[in-house]
């Protein structure tokens, strides 16, 4: 099933993101964790693509395994910055053969060895180039990334939004946001996006922070603004893993409830392969999920 059919429904849903292992040694434990997450029957599960293309084999392996279980729809990611056209074609053929019709099309972070000149000569310098090829290759439902707080390489938000519009014009069917910890940033981003005439569904991406050390990683990855309300909670509970996990889950749940209350129906949760976190957030929303409050 195409994800646009799911996310255009009026019921409140959650979807979950998982990531593949980097090595064979972790494959079994990741497989098990992702199966537990799929058993919660989210709207879909996205499976990330190893940075710089590393571990793409494991993306396919985890995605195929979940697809076979048939518990939910699967959204495998694909990055293109250092991909060759025939690799992309092969990946899409593999997805098709496994019965997957959705793909998240990303540029990926620039590898250190890549100079601007190399990038200019690459087949896919930007995600929009990949999206065009996927659209031409067949009937995939295509997701793309967006950044309520502006992509770190962009000059300014206007530039970033124009490039985002290009991705939608190239064929992206929906967008998923980078994590954010202040919903007002999402609301003002959505306002600007809609004003530019971009009307595809936008899935807010919520990252439950469940340990103090996850914070610096989240900051480096996304440059997200951390509201005082949030940092106070980390200052107070960060020294206890159990307390921080509980507080982080409650903070994420609170963000999701506010999003639902303000017109969003579908939220994507970065689970970090933790079934207990996905389960707790789902349980906190048990009287809301799957229902249609007009
Ligand atoms: P692009 O859309 O190409 O944008 C990158 C930068 O280039 C932006 O600053 C944009 O404004 C600019 N730009 C775009 N088009 C042009 C143009 N024509 N001319 C000049 N500038 C332009 N990374 C992974 O490695 N694996 C994953 O699985 C993964 N999943 C992700 C999922 C989500 C929801 C998000 C938000 C990010 C994910 N990332 C992943 C990270 C992502 O790969 C990086 O943020 C990357 O730096 C940008 O990818 P993009 O697809 O947004 O790129």
mmCIF file of N, CA, C and O in Angstrom, residues 193-292:
data_model
loop_
_atom_site.group_PDB
_atom_site.id
_atom_site.type_symbol
_atom_site.label_atom_id
_atom_site.label_comp_id
_atom_site.label_asym_id
_atom_site.label_seq_id
_atom_site.Cartn_x
_atom_site.Cartn_y
_atom_site.Cartn_z
ATOM 1 N N UNK A 193 5.550 27.200 4.342
ATOM 2 C CA UNK A 193 5.510 26.193 3.276
ATOM 3 C C UNK A 193 4.188 26.276 2.505
ATOM 4 O O UNK A 193 4.157 26.274 1.274
ATOM 5 N N UNK A 194 3.092 26.354 3.254
ATOM 6 C CA UNK A 194 1.773 26.416 2.605
ATOM 7 C C UNK A 194 1.645 27.715 1.812
ATOM 8 O O UNK A 194 1.054 27.743 0.732
ATOM 9 N N UNK A 195 2.224 28.793 2.345
ATOM 10 C CA UNK A 195 2.181 30.088 1.655
ATOM 11 C C UNK A 195 2.893 30.015 0.301
ATOM 12 O O UNK A 195 2.552 30.728 -0.635
ATOM 13 N N UNK A 196 3.921 29.132 0.223
ATOM 14 C CA UNK A 196 4.649 28.964 -1.046
ATOM 15 C C UNK A 196 3.904 28.061 -2.017
ATOM 16 O O UNK A 196 4.397 27.765 -3.103
ATOM 17 N N UNK A 197 2.757 27.531 -1.575
ATOM 18 C CA UNK A 197 1.963 26.670 -2.452
ATOM 19 C C UNK A 197 2.336 25.199 -2.362
ATOM 20 O O UNK A 197 1.928 24.407 -3.204
ATOM 21 N N UNK A 198 3.137 24.818 -1.350
ATOM 22 C CA UNK A 198 3.481 23.396 -1.186
ATOM 23 C C UNK A 198 2.410 22.762 -0.305
ATOM 24 O O UNK A 198 2.251 23.143 0.860
ATOM 25 N N UNK A 199 1.679 21.811 -0.873
ATOM 26 C CA UNK A 199 0.504 21.298 -0.152
ATOM 27 C C UNK A 199 0.615 19.818 0.222
ATOM 28 O O UNK A 199 -0.308 19.261 0.796
ATOM 29 N N UNK A 200 1.737 19.166 -0.101
ATOM 30 C CA UNK A 200 1.838 17.726 0.219
ATOM 31 C C UNK A 200 1.822 17.524 1.735
ATOM 32 O O UNK A 200 2.181 18.439 2.485
ATOM 33 N N UNK A 201 1.413 16.317 2.200
ATOM 34 C CA UNK A 201 1.415 16.075 3.651
ATOM 35 C C UNK A 201 2.820 16.213 4.247
ATOM 36 O O UNK A 201 3.804 15.830 3.618
ATOM 37 N N UNK A 202 2.871 16.771 5.457
ATOM 38 C CA UNK A 202 4.145 16.911 6.188
ATOM 39 C C UNK A 202 4.028 16.129 7.492
ATOM 40 O O UNK A 202 3.120 16.387 8.293
ATOM 41 N N UNK A 203 4.889 15.156 7.686
ATOM 42 C CA UNK A 203 4.873 14.376 8.925
ATOM 43 C C UNK A 203 5.914 14.947 9.881
ATOM 44 O O UNK A 203 7.110 14.895 9.583
ATOM 45 N N UNK A 204 5.476 15.467 11.022
ATOM 46 C CA UNK A 204 6.451 15.952 11.991
ATOM 47 C C UNK A 204 7.243 14.777 12.571
ATOM 48 O O UNK A 204 6.664 13.737 12.884
ATOM 49 N N UNK A 205 8.550 14.931 12.689
ATOM 50 C CA UNK A 205 9.406 13.881 13.258
ATOM 51 C C UNK A 205 9.759 14.224 14.702
ATOM 52 O O UNK A 205 10.328 15.274 14.974
ATOM 53 N N UNK A 206 9.382 13.333 15.607
ATOM 54 C CA UNK A 206 9.600 13.587 17.042
ATOM 55 C C UNK A 206 10.631 12.604 17.588
ATOM 56 O O UNK A 206 10.491 11.391 17.426
ATOM 57 N N UNK A 207 11.638 13.150 18.250
ATOM 58 C CA UNK A 207 12.692 12.312 18.838
ATOM 59 C C UNK A 207 12.542 12.311 20.362
ATOM 60 O O UNK A 207 12.796 13.322 21.013
ATOM 61 N N UNK A 208 12.118 11.162 20.945
ATOM 62 C CA UNK A 208 12.093 11.111 22.409
ATOM 63 C C UNK A 208 13.538 11.028 22.912
ATOM 64 O O UNK A 208 14.265 10.123 22.520
ATOM 65 N N UNK A 209 13.932 11.984 23.735
ATOM 66 C CA UNK A 209 15.294 11.962 24.286
ATOM 67 C C UNK A 209 15.247 11.149 25.582
ATOM 68 O O UNK A 209 14.549 11.522 26.530
ATOM 69 N N UNK A 210 15.947 10.024 25.587
ATOM 70 C CA UNK A 210 15.809 9.131 26.744
ATOM 71 C C UNK A 210 17.110 8.967 27.523
ATOM 72 O O UNK A 210 17.178 8.161 28.432
ATOM 73 N N UNK A 211 18.149 9.728 27.146
ATOM 74 C CA UNK A 211 19.355 9.732 27.978
ATOM 75 C C UNK A 211 20.084 11.045 27.736
ATOM 76 O O UNK A 211 19.946 11.656 26.671
ATOM 77 N N UNK A 212 20.845 11.480 28.747
ATOM 78 C CA UNK A 212 21.518 12.780 28.635
ATOM 79 C C UNK A 212 22.516 12.769 27.481
ATOM 80 O O UNK A 212 22.681 13.769 26.789
ATOM 81 N N UNK A 213 23.140 11.615 27.224
ATOM 82 C CA UNK A 213 24.160 11.638 26.170
ATOM 83 C C UNK A 213 23.562 11.708 24.753
ATOM 84 O O UNK A 213 24.220 12.140 23.822
ATOM 85 N N UNK A 214 22.293 11.351 24.655
ATOM 86 C CA UNK A 214 21.614 11.459 23.359
ATOM 87 C C UNK A 214 21.472 12.927 22.928
ATOM 88 O O UNK A 214 21.377 13.234 21.759
ATOM 89 N N UNK A 215 21.463 13.833 23.944
ATOM 90 C CA UNK A 215 21.217 15.245 23.648
ATOM 91 C C UNK A 215 22.299 15.839 22.762
ATOM 92 O O UNK A 215 21.991 16.492 21.770
ATOM 93 N N UNK A 216 23.570 15.609 23.128
ATOM 94 C CA UNK A 216 24.612 16.257 22.335
ATOM 95 C C UNK A 216 24.631 15.680 20.927
ATOM 96 O O UNK A 216 24.865 16.391 19.953
ATOM 97 N N UNK A 217 24.325 14.402 20.811
ATOM 98 C CA UNK A 217 24.260 13.782 19.482
ATOM 99 C C UNK A 217 23.117 14.406 18.656
ATOM 100 O O UNK A 217 23.293 14.767 17.497
ATOM 101 N N UNK A 218 21.976 14.573 19.314
ATOM 102 C CA UNK A 218 20.818 15.157 18.615
ATOM 103 C C UNK A 218 21.149 16.584 18.175
ATOM 104 O O UNK A 218 20.827 17.002 17.066
ATOM 105 N N UNK A 219 21.846 17.319 19.048
ATOM 106 C CA UNK A 219 22.202 18.698 18.723
ATOM 107 C C UNK A 219 23.156 18.760 17.531
ATOM 108 O O UNK A 219 23.002 19.561 16.630
ATOM 109 N N UNK A 220 24.171 17.864 17.538
ATOM 110 C CA UNK A 220 25.143 17.854 16.432
ATOM 111 C C UNK A 220 24.446 17.490 15.127
ATOM 112 O O UNK A 220 24.703 18.089 14.085
ATOM 113 N N UNK A 221 23.563 16.501 15.196
ATOM 114 C CA UNK A 221 22.908 16.031 13.976
ATOM 115 C C UNK A 221 21.965 17.071 13.386
ATOM 116 O O UNK A 221 21.912 17.261 12.184
ATOM 117 N N UNK A 222 21.223 17.718 14.248
ATOM 118 C CA UNK A 222 20.122 18.533 13.733
ATOM 119 C C UNK A 222 20.275 20.020 14.037
ATOM 120 O O UNK A 222 19.612 20.838 13.426
ATOM 121 N N UNK A 223 21.142 20.376 14.983
ATOM 122 C CA UNK A 223 21.263 21.782 15.379
ATOM 123 C C UNK A 223 19.972 22.301 16.002
ATOM 124 O O UNK A 223 19.714 23.507 15.997
ATOM 125 N N UNK A 224 19.145 21.394 16.534
ATOM 126 C CA UNK A 224 17.820 21.806 17.018
ATOM 127 C C UNK A 224 17.905 22.740 18.220
ATOM 128 O O UNK A 224 18.746 22.573 19.088
ATOM 129 N N UNK A 225 16.976 23.681 18.236
ATOM 130 C CA UNK A 225 16.819 24.556 19.391
ATOM 131 C C UNK A 225 16.228 23.737 20.537
ATOM 132 O O UNK A 225 15.278 22.975 20.342
ATOM 133 N N UNK A 226 16.818 23.874 21.726
ATOM 134 C CA UNK A 226 16.298 23.144 22.895
ATOM 135 C C UNK A 226 15.655 24.160 23.838
ATOM 136 O O UNK A 226 16.387 24.959 24.447
ATOM 137 N N UNK A 227 14.338 24.156 23.961
ATOM 138 C CA UNK A 227 13.692 25.136 24.840
ATOM 139 C C UNK A 227 14.105 24.929 26.297
ATOM 140 O O UNK A 227 14.454 23.812 26.690
ATOM 141 N N UNK A 228 14.038 25.980 27.078
ATOM 142 C CA UNK A 228 14.436 25.928 28.494
ATOM 143 C C UNK A 228 13.645 24.839 29.239
ATOM 144 O O UNK A 228 14.160 24.135 30.086
ATOM 145 N N UNK A 229 12.373 24.728 28.880
ATOM 146 C CA UNK A 229 11.497 23.728 29.490
ATOM 147 C C UNK A 229 12.084 22.323 29.321
ATOM 148 O O UNK A 229 11.935 21.448 30.165
ATOM 149 N N UNK A 230 12.743 22.130 28.182
ATOM 150 C CA UNK A 230 13.319 20.837 27.881
ATOM 151 C C UNK A 230 14.680 20.658 28.564
ATOM 152 O O UNK A 230 14.951 19.633 29.191
ATOM 153 N N UNK A 231 15.538 21.687 28.489
ATOM 154 C CA UNK A 231 16.882 21.534 29.087
ATOM 155 C C UNK A 231 16.777 21.425 30.611
ATOM 156 O O UNK A 231 17.590 20.747 31.245
ATOM 157 N N UNK A 232 15.756 22.063 31.194
ATOM 158 C CA UNK A 232 15.584 21.983 32.654
ATOM 159 C C UNK A 232 15.335 20.535 33.073
ATOM 160 O O UNK A 232 15.859 20.047 34.083
ATOM 161 N N UNK A 233 14.576 19.877 32.240
ATOM 162 C CA UNK A 233 14.233 18.474 32.523
ATOM 163 C C UNK A 233 15.491 17.580 32.417
ATOM 164 O O UNK A 233 15.717 16.704 33.240
ATOM 165 N N UNK A 234 16.333 17.889 31.442
ATOM 166 C CA UNK A 234 17.572 17.111 31.281
ATOM 167 C C UNK A 234 18.520 17.405 32.447
ATOM 168 O O UNK A 234 19.142 16.493 33.010
ATOM 169 N N UNK A 235 18.615 18.689 32.833
ATOM 170 C CA UNK A 235 19.489 19.053 33.966
ATOM 171 C C UNK A 235 19.062 18.308 35.228
ATOM 172 O O UNK A 235 19.872 17.822 35.993
ATOM 173 N N UNK A 236 17.762 18.198 35.422
ATOM 174 C CA UNK A 236 17.259 17.613 36.670
ATOM 175 C C UNK A 236 17.350 16.085 36.671
ATOM 176 O O UNK A 236 17.702 15.484 37.664
ATOM 177 N N UNK A 237 17.010 15.462 35.533
ATOM 178 C CA UNK A 237 16.870 13.989 35.544
ATOM 179 C C UNK A 237 17.958 13.239 34.770
ATOM 180 O O UNK A 237 17.988 12.007 34.780
ATOM 181 N N UNK A 238 18.854 14.008 34.090
ATOM 182 C CA UNK A 238 19.841 13.382 33.196
ATOM 183 C C UNK A 238 20.771 12.396 33.878
ATOM 184 O O UNK A 238 21.331 11.522 33.230
ATOM 185 N N UNK A 239 20.938 12.513 35.197
ATOM 186 C CA UNK A 239 21.896 11.624 35.879
ATOM 187 C C UNK A 239 21.304 10.228 36.122
ATOM 188 O O UNK A 239 22.020 9.300 36.485
ATOM 189 N N UNK A 240 20.002 10.078 35.931
ATOM 190 C CA UNK A 240 19.389 8.749 36.111
ATOM 191 C C UNK A 240 18.776 8.293 34.785
ATOM 192 O O UNK A 240 17.871 8.950 34.254
ATOM 193 N N UNK A 241 19.263 7.165 34.265
ATOM 194 C CA UNK A 241 18.760 6.684 32.969
ATOM 195 C C UNK A 241 17.255 6.434 33.014
ATOM 196 O O UNK A 241 16.518 6.804 32.106
ATOM 197 N N UNK A 242 16.814 5.814 34.121
ATOM 198 C CA UNK A 242 15.384 5.453 34.202
ATOM 199 C C UNK A 242 14.518 6.716 34.274
ATOM 200 O O UNK A 242 13.488 6.822 33.588
ATOM 201 N N UNK A 243 14.960 7.691 35.097
ATOM 202 C CA UNK A 243 14.162 8.920 35.241
ATOM 203 C C UNK A 243 14.165 9.714 33.940
ATOM 204 O O UNK A 243 13.147 10.266 33.510
ATOM 205 N N UNK A 244 15.332 9.771 33.271
ATOM 206 C CA UNK A 244 15.433 10.536 32.018
ATOM 207 C C UNK A 244 14.563 9.900 30.946
ATOM 208 O O UNK A 244 13.897 10.591 30.172
ATOM 209 N N UNK A 245 14.558 8.558 30.914
ATOM 210 C CA UNK A 245 13.726 7.881 29.914
ATOM 211 C C UNK A 245 12.247 8.220 30.129
ATOM 212 O O UNK A 245 11.512 8.535 29.200
ATOM 213 N N UNK A 246 11.832 8.162 31.403
ATOM 214 C CA UNK A 246 10.421 8.468 31.698
ATOM 215 C C UNK A 246 10.093 9.917 31.307
ATOM 216 O O UNK A 246 9.082 10.183 30.654
ATOM 217 N N UNK A 247 10.981 10.835 31.716
ATOM 218 C CA UNK A 247 10.725 12.258 31.429
ATOM 219 C C UNK A 247 10.749 12.511 29.912
ATOM 220 O O UNK A 247 9.915 13.268 29.393
ATOM 221 N N UNK A 248 11.693 11.883 29.198
ATOM 222 C CA UNK A 248 11.810 12.078 27.745
ATOM 223 C C UNK A 248 10.574 11.565 27.014
ATOM 224 O O UNK A 248 10.107 12.183 26.053
ATOM 225 N N UNK A 249 10.046 10.442 27.467
ATOM 226 C CA UNK A 249 8.842 9.873 26.838
ATOM 227 C C UNK A 249 7.650 10.801 27.082
ATOM 228 O O UNK A 249 6.837 11.053 26.192
ATOM 229 N N UNK A 250 7.569 11.333 28.292
ATOM 230 C CA UNK A 250 6.440 12.232 28.600
ATOM 231 C C UNK A 250 6.560 13.531 27.779
ATOM 232 O O UNK A 250 5.580 14.020 27.222
ATOM 233 N N UNK A 251 7.776 14.054 27.645
ATOM 234 C CA UNK A 251 7.967 15.282 26.857
ATOM 235 C C UNK A 251 7.556 15.039 25.392
ATOM 236 O O UNK A 251 6.838 15.838 24.793
ATOM 237 N N UNK A 252 8.006 13.894 24.833
ATOM 238 C CA UNK A 252 7.665 13.580 23.435
ATOM 239 C C UNK A 252 6.158 13.402 23.288
ATOM 240 O O UNK A 252 5.547 13.879 22.323
ATOM 241 N N UNK A 253 5.539 12.719 24.265
ATOM 242 C CA UNK A 253 4.076 12.503 24.203
ATOM 243 C C UNK A 253 3.356 13.851 24.220
ATOM 244 O O UNK A 253 2.395 14.074 23.469
ATOM 245 N N UNK A 254 3.849 14.751 25.064
ATOM 246 C CA UNK A 254 3.234 16.069 25.181
ATOM 247 C C UNK A 254 3.333 16.828 23.845
ATOM 248 O O UNK A 254 2.370 17.455 23.395
ATOM 249 N N UNK A 255 4.507 16.726 23.198
ATOM 250 C CA UNK A 255 4.659 17.362 21.876
ATOM 251 C C UNK A 255 3.647 16.786 20.887
ATOM 252 O O UNK A 255 3.020 17.519 20.123
ATOM 253 N N UNK A 256 3.487 15.449 20.920
ATOM 254 C CA UNK A 256 2.581 14.796 19.952
ATOM 255 C C UNK A 256 1.128 15.211 20.216
ATOM 256 O O UNK A 256 0.369 15.514 19.284
ATOM 257 N N UNK A 257 0.739 15.255 21.491
ATOM 258 C CA UNK A 257 -0.647 15.646 21.806
ATOM 259 C C UNK A 257 -0.907 17.073 21.325
ATOM 260 O O UNK A 257 -1.959 17.380 20.757
ATOM 261 N N UNK A 258 0.078 17.941 21.519
ATOM 262 C CA UNK A 258 -0.092 19.328 21.055
ATOM 263 C C UNK A 258 -0.222 19.366 19.522
ATOM 264 O O UNK A 258 -1.040 20.115 18.981
ATOM 265 N N UNK A 259 0.561 18.549 18.833
ATOM 266 C CA UNK A 259 0.470 18.500 17.358
ATOM 267 C C UNK A 259 -0.909 18.016 16.928
ATOM 268 O O UNK A 259 -1.558 18.603 16.060
ATOM 269 N N UNK A 260 -1.379 16.938 17.564
ATOM 270 C CA UNK A 260 -2.707 16.401 17.244
ATOM 271 C C UNK A 260 -3.789 17.466 17.509
ATOM 272 O O UNK A 260 -4.730 17.623 16.739
ATOM 273 N N UNK A 261 -3.627 18.171 18.621
ATOM 274 C CA UNK A 261 -4.648 19.163 18.985
ATOM 275 C C UNK A 261 -4.651 20.338 18.009
ATOM 276 O O UNK A 261 -5.629 21.063 17.905
ATOM 277 N N UNK A 262 -3.547 20.499 17.276
ATOM 278 C CA UNK A 262 -3.444 21.635 16.359
ATOM 279 C C UNK A 262 -3.513 21.232 14.887
ATOM 280 O O UNK A 262 -2.948 21.909 14.031
ATOM 281 N N UNK A 263 -4.191 20.137 14.615
ATOM 282 C CA UNK A 263 -4.533 19.811 13.224
ATOM 283 C C UNK A 263 -3.651 18.782 12.548
ATOM 284 O O UNK A 263 -3.913 18.402 11.414
ATOM 285 N N UNK A 264 -2.575 18.333 13.208
ATOM 286 C CA UNK A 264 -1.720 17.290 12.612
ATOM 287 C C UNK A 264 -2.328 15.927 12.953
ATOM 288 O O UNK A 264 -2.747 15.718 14.096
ATOM 289 N N UNK A 265 -2.338 15.007 11.989
ATOM 290 C CA UNK A 265 -2.929 13.692 12.281
ATOM 291 C C UNK A 265 -1.912 12.559 12.287
ATOM 292 O O UNK A 265 -2.170 11.482 12.808
ATOM 293 N N UNK A 266 -0.747 12.810 11.675
ATOM 294 C CA UNK A 266 0.236 11.722 11.541
ATOM 295 C C UNK A 266 1.597 12.192 12.026
ATOM 296 O O UNK A 266 2.124 13.180 11.520
ATOM 297 N N UNK A 267 2.154 11.482 12.972
ATOM 298 C CA UNK A 267 3.441 11.879 13.564
ATOM 299 C C UNK A 267 4.411 10.705 13.439
ATOM 300 O O UNK A 267 4.042 9.544 13.646
ATOM 301 N N UNK A 268 5.658 11.044 13.070
ATOM 302 C CA UNK A 268 6.700 10.027 12.900
ATOM 303 C C UNK A 268 7.630 10.097 14.120
ATOM 304 O O UNK A 268 8.104 11.175 14.469
ATOM 305 N N UNK A 269 7.869 8.949 14.755
ATOM 306 C CA UNK A 269 8.676 8.942 15.982
ATOM 307 C C UNK A 269 10.014 8.257 15.713
ATOM 308 O O UNK A 269 10.053 7.126 15.211
ATOM 309 N N UNK A 270 11.096 8.947 16.056
ATOM 310 C CA UNK A 270 12.438 8.366 15.935
ATOM 311 C C UNK A 270 12.665 7.472 17.152
ATOM 312 O O UNK A 270 12.964 7.962 18.243
ATOM 313 N N UNK A 271 12.500 6.167 16.973
ATOM 314 C CA UNK A 271 12.492 5.260 18.137
ATOM 315 C C UNK A 271 13.887 4.858 18.600
ATOM 316 O O UNK A 271 14.027 4.294 19.681
ATOM 317 N N UNK A 272 14.908 5.107 17.761
ATOM 318 C CA UNK A 272 16.280 4.685 18.088
ATOM 319 C C UNK A 272 16.322 3.181 18.406
ATOM 320 O O UNK A 272 17.075 2.737 19.268
ATOM 321 N N UNK A 273 15.488 2.421 17.729
ATOM 322 C CA UNK A 273 15.432 0.947 17.889
ATOM 323 C C UNK A 273 15.058 0.506 19.303
ATOM 324 O O UNK A 273 15.435 -0.594 19.730
ATOM 325 N N UNK A 274 14.304 1.357 20.036
ATOM 326 C CA UNK A 274 13.942 0.985 21.403
ATOM 327 C C UNK A 274 12.446 0.644 21.469
ATOM 328 O O UNK A 274 11.601 1.551 21.539
ATOM 329 N N UNK A 275 12.113 -0.651 21.458
ATOM 330 C CA UNK A 275 10.695 -1.026 21.479
ATOM 331 C C UNK A 275 9.983 -0.465 22.710
ATOM 332 O O UNK A 275 8.808 -0.074 22.630
ATOM 333 N N UNK A 276 10.682 -0.417 23.854
ATOM 334 C CA UNK A 276 10.014 0.041 25.082
ATOM 335 C C UNK A 276 9.598 1.512 24.975
ATOM 336 O O UNK A 276 8.576 1.926 25.528
ATOM 337 N N UNK A 277 10.367 2.297 24.223
ATOM 338 C CA UNK A 277 10.033 3.717 24.054
ATOM 339 C C UNK A 277 8.815 3.844 23.122
ATOM 340 O O UNK A 277 7.857 4.563 23.420
ATOM 341 N N UNK A 278 8.861 3.116 22.003
ATOM 342 C CA UNK A 278 7.726 3.149 21.060
ATOM 343 C C UNK A 278 6.448 2.694 21.766
ATOM 344 O O UNK A 278 5.379 3.307 21.636
ATOM 345 N N UNK A 279 6.582 1.616 22.557
ATOM 346 C CA UNK A 279 5.414 1.049 23.250
ATOM 347 C C UNK A 279 4.842 2.051 24.262
ATOM 348 O O UNK A 279 3.627 2.240 24.350
ATOM 349 N N UNK A 280 5.719 2.715 25.003
ATOM 350 C CA UNK A 280 5.254 3.642 26.047
ATOM 351 C C UNK A 280 4.536 4.840 25.431
ATOM 352 O O UNK A 280 3.483 5.270 25.923
ATOM 353 N N UNK A 281 5.081 5.359 24.322
ATOM 354 C CA UNK A 281 4.423 6.514 23.684
ATOM 355 C C UNK A 281 3.067 6.094 23.132
ATOM 356 O O UNK A 281 2.053 6.787 23.302
ATOM 357 N N UNK A 282 3.034 4.914 22.519
ATOM 358 C CA UNK A 282 1.763 4.426 21.978
ATOM 359 C C UNK A 282 0.729 4.248 23.100
ATOM 360 O O UNK A 282 -0.435 4.628 22.957
ATOM 361 N N UNK A 283 1.176 3.702 24.237
ATOM 362 C CA UNK A 283 0.258 3.487 25.365
ATOM 363 C C UNK A 283 -0.258 4.829 25.904
ATOM 364 O O UNK A 283 -1.434 4.963 26.255
ATOM 365 N N UNK A 284 0.603 5.835 25.942
ATOM 366 C CA UNK A 284 0.178 7.157 26.431
ATOM 367 C C UNK A 284 -0.913 7.767 25.553
ATOM 368 O O UNK A 284 -1.628 8.670 25.990
ATOM 369 N N UNK A 285 -0.995 7.295 24.294
ATOM 370 C CA UNK A 285 -1.943 7.896 23.334
ATOM 371 C C UNK A 285 -3.072 6.932 22.985
ATOM 372 O O UNK A 285 -3.763 7.099 21.981
ATOM 373 N N UNK A 286 -3.286 5.925 23.863
ATOM 374 C CA UNK A 286 -4.174 4.815 23.483
ATOM 375 C C UNK A 286 -5.619 5.247 23.228
ATOM 376 O O UNK A 286 -6.327 4.605 22.458
ATOM 377 N N UNK A 287 -6.068 6.331 23.852
ATOM 378 C CA UNK A 287 -7.466 6.770 23.628
ATOM 379 C C UNK A 287 -7.589 7.704 22.429
ATOM 380 O O UNK A 287 -8.678 8.185 22.121
ATOM 381 N N UNK A 288 -6.469 8.001 21.800
ATOM 382 C CA UNK A 288 -6.468 8.948 20.671
ATOM 383 C C UNK A 288 -6.164 8.239 19.352
ATOM 384 O O UNK A 288 -6.826 8.475 18.337
ATOM 385 N N UNK A 289 -5.179 7.335 19.388
ATOM 386 C CA UNK A 289 -4.725 6.688 18.150
ATOM 387 C C UNK A 289 -5.837 5.871 17.498
ATOM 388 O O UNK A 289 -6.614 5.203 18.196
ATOM 389 N N UNK A 290 -5.894 5.940 16.192
ATOM 390 C CA UNK A 290 -6.876 5.159 15.441
ATOM 391 C C UNK A 290 -8.256 5.771 15.441
ATOM 392 O O UNK A 290 -9.167 5.246 14.817
ATOM 393 N N UNK A 291 -8.422 6.895 16.145
ATOM 394 C CA UNK A 291 -9.755 7.516 16.180
ATOM 395 C C UNK A 291 -9.771 8.757 15.310
ATOM 396 O O UNK A 291 -8.727 9.261 14.898
ATOM 397 N N UNK A 292 -10.967 9.259 15.050
ATOM 398 C CA UNK A 292 -11.117 10.414 14.175
ATOM 399 C C UNK A 292 -11.892 11.480 14.942
ATOM 400 O O UNK A 292 -13.109 11.398 15.054
#
